[in-house]
Amino acid sequence: MRIDILTLFPEMCNAYLNESIIGRARKAGKVEIECTDIREYTKDKHRRVDDTPYGGGMGMIMQVEPVYDCYSAICEKLGTKPHLIYLTPQGKTLTQQRVRELAAMENIALLCGHYEGIDERVIEELQPEEISVGDYVLTGGELPALILADAVSRMLPGVLSDDECFEEESHFSSLLEYPQYTRPYEWRGRTVPDVLLTGHHANVDQWRRQQSLRRTLERRPDMLENASLSEADKKYLSDLK
């Protein structure tokens, strides 16, 4: 899979993408991620990509031509049009389900806005999918793009050591993840649950499932509507209420 990030700050993006699991996956060829500087496509000798908004108002607006030309250059290079996503607080909130769907695509491109946004005409022309990472505003789209690139990359074959690494995580199965523990056994009077020390895999699995159900009920009960629950799950939840 290839992910292209259209940004004014490619160094910022690469600083994150070159590290840890995603960095190793890029080096191993498990995922291809390229960051393209939108400034390279401005015709302004000072490399400006923004201007004041028509109608007045605070801040600056990213111009049409550099954004459009940047995306067009990527399309020409690839010989195809990658699925374009514009990271914006006006978009639909990103979910794990959408991450899974995006991970099945061959090419996606992530457009990072900055300043007070992007000239609406290029949005109308390119018709990107609009995605938000939450109901808050950031200074630019780079952090949301990195979140999305990370979430998608770790779903790809070979990026994580085992599929169970993400299949048991929060949100993957519409449940929050169970509590995790490591050494030491006791810390400030708090001990690891004894069931985790027994080596009895069935009991450990049952404990983890129940802890996921309990945590989801307490913290995100809305998620239970989409969870696949067995009769035993339903009985356990009923007993908790």
PDB file of C-alpha atoms in Angstrom:
ATOM      1  CA  MET A   1       0.000   0.000   0.000  1.00  0.00           C
ATOM      2  CA  ARG A   2       1.086   3.557  -0.691  1.00  0.00           C
ATOM      3  CA  ILE A   3       0.118   6.606   1.360  1.00  0.00           C
ATOM      4  CA  ASP A   4       0.898  10.092   0.066  1.00  0.00           C
ATOM      5  CA  ILE A   5       0.787  13.055   2.445  1.00  0.00           C
ATOM      6  CA  LEU A   6       0.356  16.514   0.897  1.00  0.00           C
ATOM      7  CA  THR A   7       1.746  18.959   3.435  1.00  0.00           C
ATOM      8  CA  LEU A   8       3.571  22.225   4.013  1.00  0.00           C
ATOM      9  CA  PHE A   9       5.752  20.459   6.593  1.00  0.00           C
ATOM     10  CA  PRO A  10       7.135  17.184   5.174  1.00  0.00           C
ATOM     11  CA  GLU A  11      10.037  17.167   7.647  1.00  0.00           C
ATOM     12  CA  MET A  12       7.585  17.245  10.538  1.00  0.00           C
ATOM     13  CA  CYS A  13       5.722  14.263   9.141  1.00  0.00           C
ATOM     14  CA  ASN A  14       8.837  12.246   8.318  1.00  0.00           C
ATOM     15  CA  ALA A  15      10.237  12.833  11.796  1.00  0.00           C
ATOM     16  CA  TYR A  16       7.377  10.735  13.153  1.00  0.00           C
ATOM     17  CA  LEU A  17       7.012   8.287  10.279  1.00  0.00           C
ATOM     18  CA  ASN A  18      10.688   7.285  10.391  1.00  0.00           C
ATOM     19  CA  GLU A  19      10.442   6.060  13.982  1.00  0.00           C
ATOM     20  CA  SER A  20       9.166   2.983  15.817  1.00  0.00           C
ATOM     21  CA  ILE A  21       6.851   0.432  14.187  1.00  0.00           C
ATOM     22  CA  ILE A  22       5.882   2.573  11.193  1.00  0.00           C
ATOM     23  CA  GLY A  23       9.508   3.502  10.527  1.00  0.00           C
ATOM     24  CA  ARG A  24      10.544  -0.159  10.522  1.00  0.00           C
ATOM     25  CA  ALA A  25       7.592  -1.049   8.290  1.00  0.00           C
ATOM     26  CA  ARG A  26       8.631   1.625   5.762  1.00  0.00           C
ATOM     27  CA  LYS A  27      12.211   0.367   5.698  1.00  0.00           C
ATOM     28  CA  ALA A  28      11.009  -3.216   5.257  1.00  0.00           C
ATOM     29  CA  GLY A  29       8.716  -2.244   2.397  1.00  0.00           C
ATOM     30  CA  LYS A  30       5.533  -3.222   4.225  1.00  0.00           C
ATOM     31  CA  VAL A  31       4.050   0.202   3.519  1.00  0.00           C
ATOM     32  CA  GLU A  32       5.155   3.061   1.281  1.00  0.00           C
ATOM     33  CA  ILE A  33       4.595   6.550   2.695  1.00  0.00           C
ATOM     34  CA  GLU A  34       5.700   9.639   0.818  1.00  0.00           C
ATOM     35  CA  CYS A  35       5.428  13.235   2.058  1.00  0.00           C
ATOM     36  CA  THR A  36       5.172  15.873  -0.671  1.00  0.00           C
ATOM     37  CA  ASP A  37       5.790  19.553  -0.013  1.00  0.00           C
ATOM     38  CA  ILE A  38       2.910  21.618  -1.387  1.00  0.00           C
ATOM     39  CA  ARG A  39       5.265  24.616  -1.551  1.00  0.00           C
ATOM     40  CA  GLU A  40       7.106  22.932  -4.408  1.00  0.00           C
ATOM     41  CA  TYR A  41       4.070  23.620  -6.590  1.00  0.00           C
ATOM     42  CA  THR A  42       3.645  27.335  -6.034  1.00  0.00           C
ATOM     43  CA  LYS A  43       4.544  29.770  -8.803  1.00  0.00           C
ATOM     44  CA  ASP A  44       5.311  32.508  -6.291  1.00  0.00           C
ATOM     45  CA  LYS A  45       9.030  33.330  -6.151  1.00  0.00           C
ATOM     46  CA  HIS A  46       8.808  33.602  -2.361  1.00  0.00           C
ATOM     47  CA  ARG A  47       7.172  30.150  -2.179  1.00  0.00           C
ATOM     48  CA  ARG A  48       3.962  31.574  -0.764  1.00  0.00           C
ATOM     49  CA  VAL A  49       1.003  29.220  -0.813  1.00  0.00           C
ATOM     50  CA  ASP A  50      -1.518  31.393   1.050  1.00  0.00           C
ATOM     51  CA  ASP A  51      -3.296  34.727   0.779  1.00  0.00           C
ATOM     52  CA  THR A  52      -5.832  36.858   2.651  1.00  0.00           C
ATOM     53  CA  PRO A  53      -9.488  35.744   2.537  1.00  0.00           C
ATOM     54  CA  TYR A  54     -12.009  37.451   0.286  1.00  0.00           C
ATOM     55  CA  GLY A  55     -14.627  39.185   2.404  1.00  0.00           C
ATOM     56  CA  GLY A  56     -12.144  39.942   5.159  1.00  0.00           C
ATOM     57  CA  GLY A  57     -11.472  38.024   8.331  1.00  0.00           C
ATOM     58  CA  MET A  58      -8.596  36.746  10.401  1.00  0.00           C
ATOM     59  CA  GLY A  59      -5.826  34.499   9.144  1.00  0.00           C
ATOM     60  CA  MET A  60      -4.721  33.283   5.738  1.00  0.00           C
ATOM     61  CA  ILE A  61      -6.174  30.791   3.262  1.00  0.00           C
ATOM     62  CA  MET A  62      -4.239  28.171   1.287  1.00  0.00           C
ATOM     63  CA  GLN A  63      -4.468  28.866  -2.437  1.00  0.00           C
ATOM     64  CA  VAL A  64      -6.041  26.644  -5.059  1.00  0.00           C
ATOM     65  CA  GLU A  65      -3.175  26.169  -7.534  1.00  0.00           C
ATOM     66  CA  PRO A  66      -0.434  24.719  -5.277  1.00  0.00           C
ATOM     67  CA  VAL A  67      -2.823  22.184  -3.730  1.00  0.00           C
ATOM     68  CA  TYR A  68      -4.334  21.149  -7.051  1.00  0.00           C
ATOM     69  CA  ASP A  69      -0.982  20.949  -8.835  1.00  0.00           C
ATOM     70  CA  CYS A  70       0.537  18.941  -5.998  1.00  0.00           C
ATOM     71  CA  TYR A  71      -2.221  16.338  -6.138  1.00  0.00           C
ATOM     72  CA  SER A  72      -2.092  16.271  -9.954  1.00  0.00           C
ATOM     73  CA  ALA A  73       1.662  15.610  -9.849  1.00  0.00           C
ATOM     74  CA  ILE A  74       1.136  12.666  -7.497  1.00  0.00           C
ATOM     75  CA  CYS A  75      -1.564  11.261  -9.784  1.00  0.00           C
ATOM     76  CA  GLU A  76       0.743  11.584 -12.781  1.00  0.00           C
ATOM     77  CA  LYS A  77       3.604   9.912 -10.932  1.00  0.00           C
ATOM     78  CA  LEU A  78       1.446   6.976  -9.843  1.00  0.00           C
ATOM     79  CA  GLY A  79      -0.479   6.678 -13.088  1.00  0.00           C
ATOM     80  CA  THR A  80      -3.696   6.598 -11.089  1.00  0.00           C
ATOM     81  CA  LYS A  81      -5.794   8.777  -8.796  1.00  0.00           C
ATOM     82  CA  PRO A  82      -5.285   7.801  -5.162  1.00  0.00           C
ATOM     83  CA  HIS A  83      -8.286   8.085  -2.878  1.00  0.00           C
ATOM     84  CA  LEU A  84      -7.983  11.641  -1.564  1.00  0.00           C
ATOM     85  CA  ILE A  85      -8.776  12.475   2.060  1.00  0.00           C
ATOM     86  CA  TYR A  86      -8.893  16.010   3.427  1.00  0.00           C
ATOM     87  CA  LEU A  87      -8.243  16.164   7.166  1.00  0.00           C
ATOM     88  CA  THR A  88     -10.677  18.714   8.560  1.00  0.00           C
ATOM     89  CA  PRO A  89     -12.741  19.163  11.754  1.00  0.00           C
ATOM     90  CA  GLN A  90     -15.762  19.421   9.442  1.00  0.00           C
ATOM     91  CA  GLY A  91     -15.346  15.815   8.278  1.00  0.00           C
ATOM     92  CA  LYS A  92     -16.839  12.575   9.557  1.00  0.00           C
ATOM     93  CA  THR A  93     -15.161  11.298  12.696  1.00  0.00           C
ATOM     94  CA  LEU A  94     -12.564   8.610  12.028  1.00  0.00           C
ATOM     95  CA  THR A  95     -13.535   5.142  13.253  1.00  0.00           C
ATOM     96  CA  GLN A  96     -11.738   1.823  13.398  1.00  0.00           C
ATOM     97  CA  GLN A  97     -14.173   0.478  10.824  1.00  0.00           C
ATOM     98  CA  ARG A  98     -13.189   3.208   8.346  1.00  0.00           C
ATOM     99  CA  VAL A  99      -9.520   2.515   9.098  1.00  0.00           C
ATOM    100  CA  ARG A 100     -10.038  -1.129   8.112  1.00  0.00           C
ATOM    101  CA  GLU A 101     -11.730  -0.061   4.879  1.00  0.00           C
ATOM    102  CA  LEU A 102      -8.958   2.375   3.993  1.00  0.00           C
ATOM    103  CA  ALA A 103      -6.305  -0.257   4.725  1.00  0.00           C
ATOM    104  CA  ALA A 104      -7.821  -2.392   1.965  1.00  0.00           C
ATOM    105  CA  MET A 105      -7.133   0.300  -0.651  1.00  0.00           C
ATOM    106  CA  GLU A 106      -4.019   0.346  -2.807  1.00  0.00           C
ATOM    107  CA  ASN A 107      -3.388   4.106  -2.709  1.00  0.00           C
ATOM    108  CA  ILE A 108      -4.629   6.907  -0.476  1.00  0.00           C
ATOM    109  CA  ALA A 109      -3.545  10.551  -0.346  1.00  0.00           C
ATOM    110  CA  LEU A 110      -3.910  12.729   2.742  1.00  0.00           C
ATOM    111  CA  LEU A 111      -4.321  16.472   2.275  1.00  0.00           C
ATOM    112  CA  CYS A 112      -3.206  18.606   5.215  1.00  0.00           C
ATOM    113  CA  GLY A 113      -4.791  22.025   5.519  1.00  0.00           C
ATOM    114  CA  HIS A 114      -3.137  24.850   7.407  1.00  0.00           C
ATOM    115  CA  TYR A 115      -3.745  28.443   8.476  1.00  0.00           C
ATOM    116  CA  GLU A 116      -7.515  29.115   8.305  1.00  0.00           C
ATOM    117  CA  GLY A 117      -8.136  26.393   5.745  1.00  0.00           C
ATOM    118  CA  ILE A 118      -8.063  25.788   1.986  1.00  0.00           C
ATOM    119  CA  ASP A 119      -9.797  27.688  -0.809  1.00  0.00           C
ATOM    120  CA  GLU A 120     -13.158  25.949  -1.185  1.00  0.00           C
ATOM    121  CA  ARG A 121     -12.853  25.718  -4.952  1.00  0.00           C
ATOM    122  CA  VAL A 122     -10.141  23.066  -4.847  1.00  0.00           C
ATOM    123  CA  ILE A 123     -12.269  21.037  -2.430  1.00  0.00           C
ATOM    124  CA  GLU A 124     -15.178  21.284  -4.863  1.00  0.00           C
ATOM    125  CA  GLU A 125     -12.931  20.298  -7.762  1.00  0.00           C
ATOM    126  CA  LEU A 126     -11.192  17.314  -6.173  1.00  0.00           C
ATOM    127  CA  GLN A 127     -14.146  16.082  -4.056  1.00  0.00           C
ATOM    128  CA  PRO A 128     -12.024  14.498  -1.311  1.00  0.00           C
ATOM    129  CA  GLU A 129     -13.421  12.397   1.488  1.00  0.00           C
ATOM    130  CA  GLU A 130     -13.402  14.622   4.564  1.00  0.00           C
ATOM    131  CA  ILE A 131     -12.291  13.055   7.843  1.00  0.00           C
ATOM    132  CA  SER A 132     -11.950  14.482  11.348  1.00  0.00           C
ATOM    133  CA  VAL A 133      -9.991  12.931  14.212  1.00  0.00           C
ATOM    134  CA  GLY A 134     -12.170  14.614  16.825  1.00  0.00           C
ATOM    135  CA  ASP A 135     -14.301  17.585  17.740  1.00  0.00           C
ATOM    136  CA  TYR A 136     -11.485  20.044  18.292  1.00  0.00           C
ATOM    137  CA  VAL A 137      -9.313  22.321  16.168  1.00  0.00           C
ATOM    138  CA  LEU A 138      -5.557  22.040  15.544  1.00  0.00           C
ATOM    139  CA  THR A 139      -3.155  24.410  13.807  1.00  0.00           C
ATOM    140  CA  GLY A 140      -2.881  22.147  10.778  1.00  0.00           C
ATOM    141  CA  GLY A 141      -3.766  18.792   9.281  1.00  0.00           C
ATOM    142  CA  GLU A 142      -0.368  17.177   9.813  1.00  0.00           C
ATOM    143  CA  LEU A 143      -1.129  15.566  13.170  1.00  0.00           C
ATOM    144  CA  PRO A 144      -4.493  14.160  11.972  1.00  0.00           C
ATOM    145  CA  ALA A 145      -2.786  12.860   8.815  1.00  0.00           C
ATOM    146  CA  LEU A 146      -0.146  11.119  10.916  1.00  0.00           C
ATOM    147  CA  ILE A 147      -2.842   9.599  13.109  1.00  0.00           C
ATOM    148  CA  LEU A 148      -4.630   8.256  10.061  1.00  0.00           C
ATOM    149  CA  ALA A 149      -1.426   7.011   8.399  1.00  0.00           C
ATOM    150  CA  ASP A 150      -0.417   5.239  11.619  1.00  0.00           C
ATOM    151  CA  ALA A 151      -3.833   3.670  12.150  1.00  0.00           C
ATOM    152  CA  VAL A 152      -4.008   2.410   8.564  1.00  0.00           C
ATOM    153  CA  SER A 153      -0.394   1.202   8.372  1.00  0.00           C
ATOM    154  CA  ARG A 154      -0.607  -0.993  11.444  1.00  0.00           C
ATOM    155  CA  MET A 155      -3.535  -2.873   9.880  1.00  0.00           C
ATOM    156  CA  LEU A 156      -1.399  -3.995   6.928  1.00  0.00           C
ATOM    157  CA  PRO A 157       0.062  -7.514   6.751  1.00  0.00           C
ATOM    158  CA  GLY A 158       3.479  -7.794   8.336  1.00  0.00           C
ATOM    159  CA  VAL A 159       3.536  -4.374   9.991  1.00  0.00           C
ATOM    160  CA  LEU A 160       2.745  -5.842  13.415  1.00  0.00           C
ATOM    161  CA  SER A 161       4.229  -9.130  14.541  1.00  0.00           C
ATOM    162  CA  ASP A 162       0.826 -10.808  14.848  1.00  0.00           C
ATOM    163  CA  ASP A 163      -2.738  -9.948  13.905  1.00  0.00           C
ATOM    164  CA  GLU A 164      -3.690 -10.431  17.570  1.00  0.00           C
ATOM    165  CA  CYS A 165      -1.675  -7.281  18.304  1.00  0.00           C
ATOM    166  CA  PHE A 166      -4.535  -5.202  16.907  1.00  0.00           C
ATOM    167  CA  GLU A 167      -7.462  -7.623  17.018  1.00  0.00           C
ATOM    168  CA  GLU A 168      -7.618  -7.422  20.817  1.00  0.00           C
ATOM    169  CA  GLU A 169      -7.126  -3.670  21.019  1.00  0.00           C
ATOM    170  CA  SER A 170      -9.736  -1.100  21.940  1.00  0.00           C
ATOM    171  CA  HIS A 171     -12.329  -0.390  19.228  1.00  0.00           C
ATOM    172  CA  PHE A 172     -11.293  -3.244  16.909  1.00  0.00           C
ATOM    173  CA  SER A 173     -14.199  -5.426  18.065  1.00  0.00           C
ATOM    174  CA  SER A 174     -16.362  -2.553  19.380  1.00  0.00           C
ATOM    175  CA  LEU A 175     -15.054  -3.186  22.889  1.00  0.00           C
ATOM    176  CA  LEU A 176     -12.416  -1.432  24.945  1.00  0.00           C
ATOM    177  CA  GLU A 177      -9.282  -3.411  25.683  1.00  0.00           C
ATOM    178  CA  TYR A 178      -8.843  -5.249  28.980  1.00  0.00           C
ATOM    179  CA  PRO A 179      -6.277  -4.029  31.576  1.00  0.00           C
ATOM    180  CA  GLN A 180      -2.652  -5.054  31.001  1.00  0.00           C
ATOM    181  CA  TYR A 181       0.070  -5.826  33.573  1.00  0.00           C
ATOM    182  CA  THR A 182       3.795  -6.650  33.676  1.00  0.00           C
ATOM    183  CA  ARG A 183       6.529  -7.035  36.322  1.00  0.00           C
ATOM    184  CA  PRO A 184       6.806  -6.372  39.211  1.00  0.00           C
ATOM    185  CA  TYR A 185       3.993  -8.473  40.672  1.00  0.00           C
ATOM    186  CA  GLU A 186       3.400  -5.954  43.476  1.00  0.00           C
ATOM    187  CA  TRP A 187       3.750  -2.175  43.308  1.00  0.00           C
ATOM    188  CA  ARG A 188       2.733   0.185  46.125  1.00  0.00           C
ATOM    189  CA  GLY A 189       0.414  -2.441  47.519  1.00  0.00           C
ATOM    190  CA  ARG A 190      -1.242  -3.164  44.173  1.00  0.00           C
ATOM    191  CA  THR A 191      -0.843  -6.698  42.824  1.00  0.00           C
ATOM    192  CA  VAL A 192      -1.398  -8.327  39.458  1.00  0.00           C
ATOM    193  CA  PRO A 193      -4.721 -10.249  39.278  1.00  0.00           C
ATOM    194  CA  ASP A 194      -3.940 -13.829  40.274  1.00  0.00           C
ATOM    195  CA  VAL A 195      -5.786 -15.337  37.297  1.00  0.00           C
ATOM    196  CA  LEU A 196      -3.041 -13.980  35.025  1.00  0.00           C
ATOM    197  CA  LEU A 197      -0.428 -16.020  36.898  1.00  0.00           C
ATOM    198  CA  THR A 198      -2.186 -19.386  36.649  1.00  0.00           C
ATOM    199  CA  GLY A 199      -1.176 -20.316  33.113  1.00  0.00           C
ATOM    200  CA  HIS A 200      -4.767 -21.466  32.526  1.00  0.00           C
ATOM    201  CA  HIS A 201      -5.424 -19.941  29.112  1.00  0.00           C
ATOM    202  CA  ALA A 202      -9.180 -20.470  29.107  1.00  0.00           C
ATOM    203  CA  ASN A 203      -9.568 -18.721  32.446  1.00  0.00           C
ATOM    204  CA  VAL A 204      -7.281 -15.895  31.358  1.00  0.00           C
ATOM    205  CA  ASP A 205      -9.275 -15.442  28.145  1.00  0.00           C
ATOM    206  CA  GLN A 206     -12.538 -15.396  30.074  1.00  0.00           C
ATOM    207  CA  TRP A 207     -11.170 -12.833  32.553  1.00  0.00           C
ATOM    208  CA  ARG A 208      -9.931 -10.600  29.746  1.00  0.00           C
ATOM    209  CA  ARG A 209     -13.243 -10.797  27.916  1.00  0.00           C
ATOM    210  CA  GLN A 210     -15.162  -9.891  31.049  1.00  0.00           C
ATOM    211  CA  GLN A 211     -12.814  -7.021  31.829  1.00  0.00           C
ATOM    212  CA  SER A 212     -13.318  -5.667  28.284  1.00  0.00           C
ATOM    213  CA  LEU A 213     -17.080  -5.884  28.725  1.00  0.00           C
ATOM    214  CA  ARG A 214     -16.954  -4.215  32.140  1.00  0.00           C
ATOM    215  CA  ARG A 215     -14.660  -1.410  30.959  1.00  0.00           C
ATOM    216  CA  THR A 216     -16.782  -0.746  27.877  1.00  0.00           C
ATOM    217  CA  LEU A 217     -19.978  -0.659  29.929  1.00  0.00           C
ATOM    218  CA  GLU A 218     -18.433   1.794  32.389  1.00  0.00           C
ATOM    219  CA  ARG A 219     -16.632   4.085  29.938  1.00  0.00           C
ATOM    220  CA  ARG A 220     -18.227   3.739  26.511  1.00  0.00           C
ATOM    221  CA  PRO A 221     -21.610   1.995  26.805  1.00  0.00           C
ATOM    222  CA  ASP A 222     -22.566   3.328  23.352  1.00  0.00           C
ATOM    223  CA  MET A 223     -20.034   0.945  21.784  1.00  0.00           C
ATOM    224  CA  LEU A 224     -21.913  -2.118  23.006  1.00  0.00           C
ATOM    225  CA  GLU A 225     -24.603  -1.504  20.409  1.00  0.00           C
ATOM    226  CA  ASN A 226     -22.204  -2.608  17.660  1.00  0.00           C
ATOM    227  CA  ALA A 227     -20.368  -5.324  19.593  1.00  0.00           C
ATOM    228  CA  SER A 228     -20.782  -8.996  18.777  1.00  0.00           C
ATOM    229  CA  LEU A 229     -21.956 -10.435  22.102  1.00  0.00           C
ATOM    230  CA  SER A 230     -22.477 -14.038  23.087  1.00  0.00           C
ATOM    231  CA  GLU A 231     -25.213 -15.133  25.482  1.00  0.00           C
ATOM    232  CA  ALA A 232     -22.565 -15.415  28.194  1.00  0.00           C
ATOM    233  CA  ASP A 233     -21.474 -11.827  27.455  1.00  0.00           C
ATOM    234  CA  LYS A 234     -25.035 -10.575  27.701  1.00  0.00           C
ATOM    235  CA  LYS A 235     -25.577 -12.388  31.000  1.00  0.00           C
ATOM    236  CA  TYR A 236     -22.328 -10.950  32.416  1.00  0.00           C
ATOM    237  CA  LEU A 237     -23.326  -7.430  31.439  1.00  0.00           C
ATOM    238  CA  SER A 238     -26.803  -7.909  32.842  1.00  0.00           C
ATOM    239  CA  ASP A 239     -25.339  -9.009  36.173  1.00  0.00           C
ATOM    240  CA  LEU A 240     -23.204  -5.845  36.261  1.00  0.00           C
ATOM    241  CA  LYS A 241     -26.161  -3.493  35.826  1.00  0.00           C
TER     242      LYS A 241
END
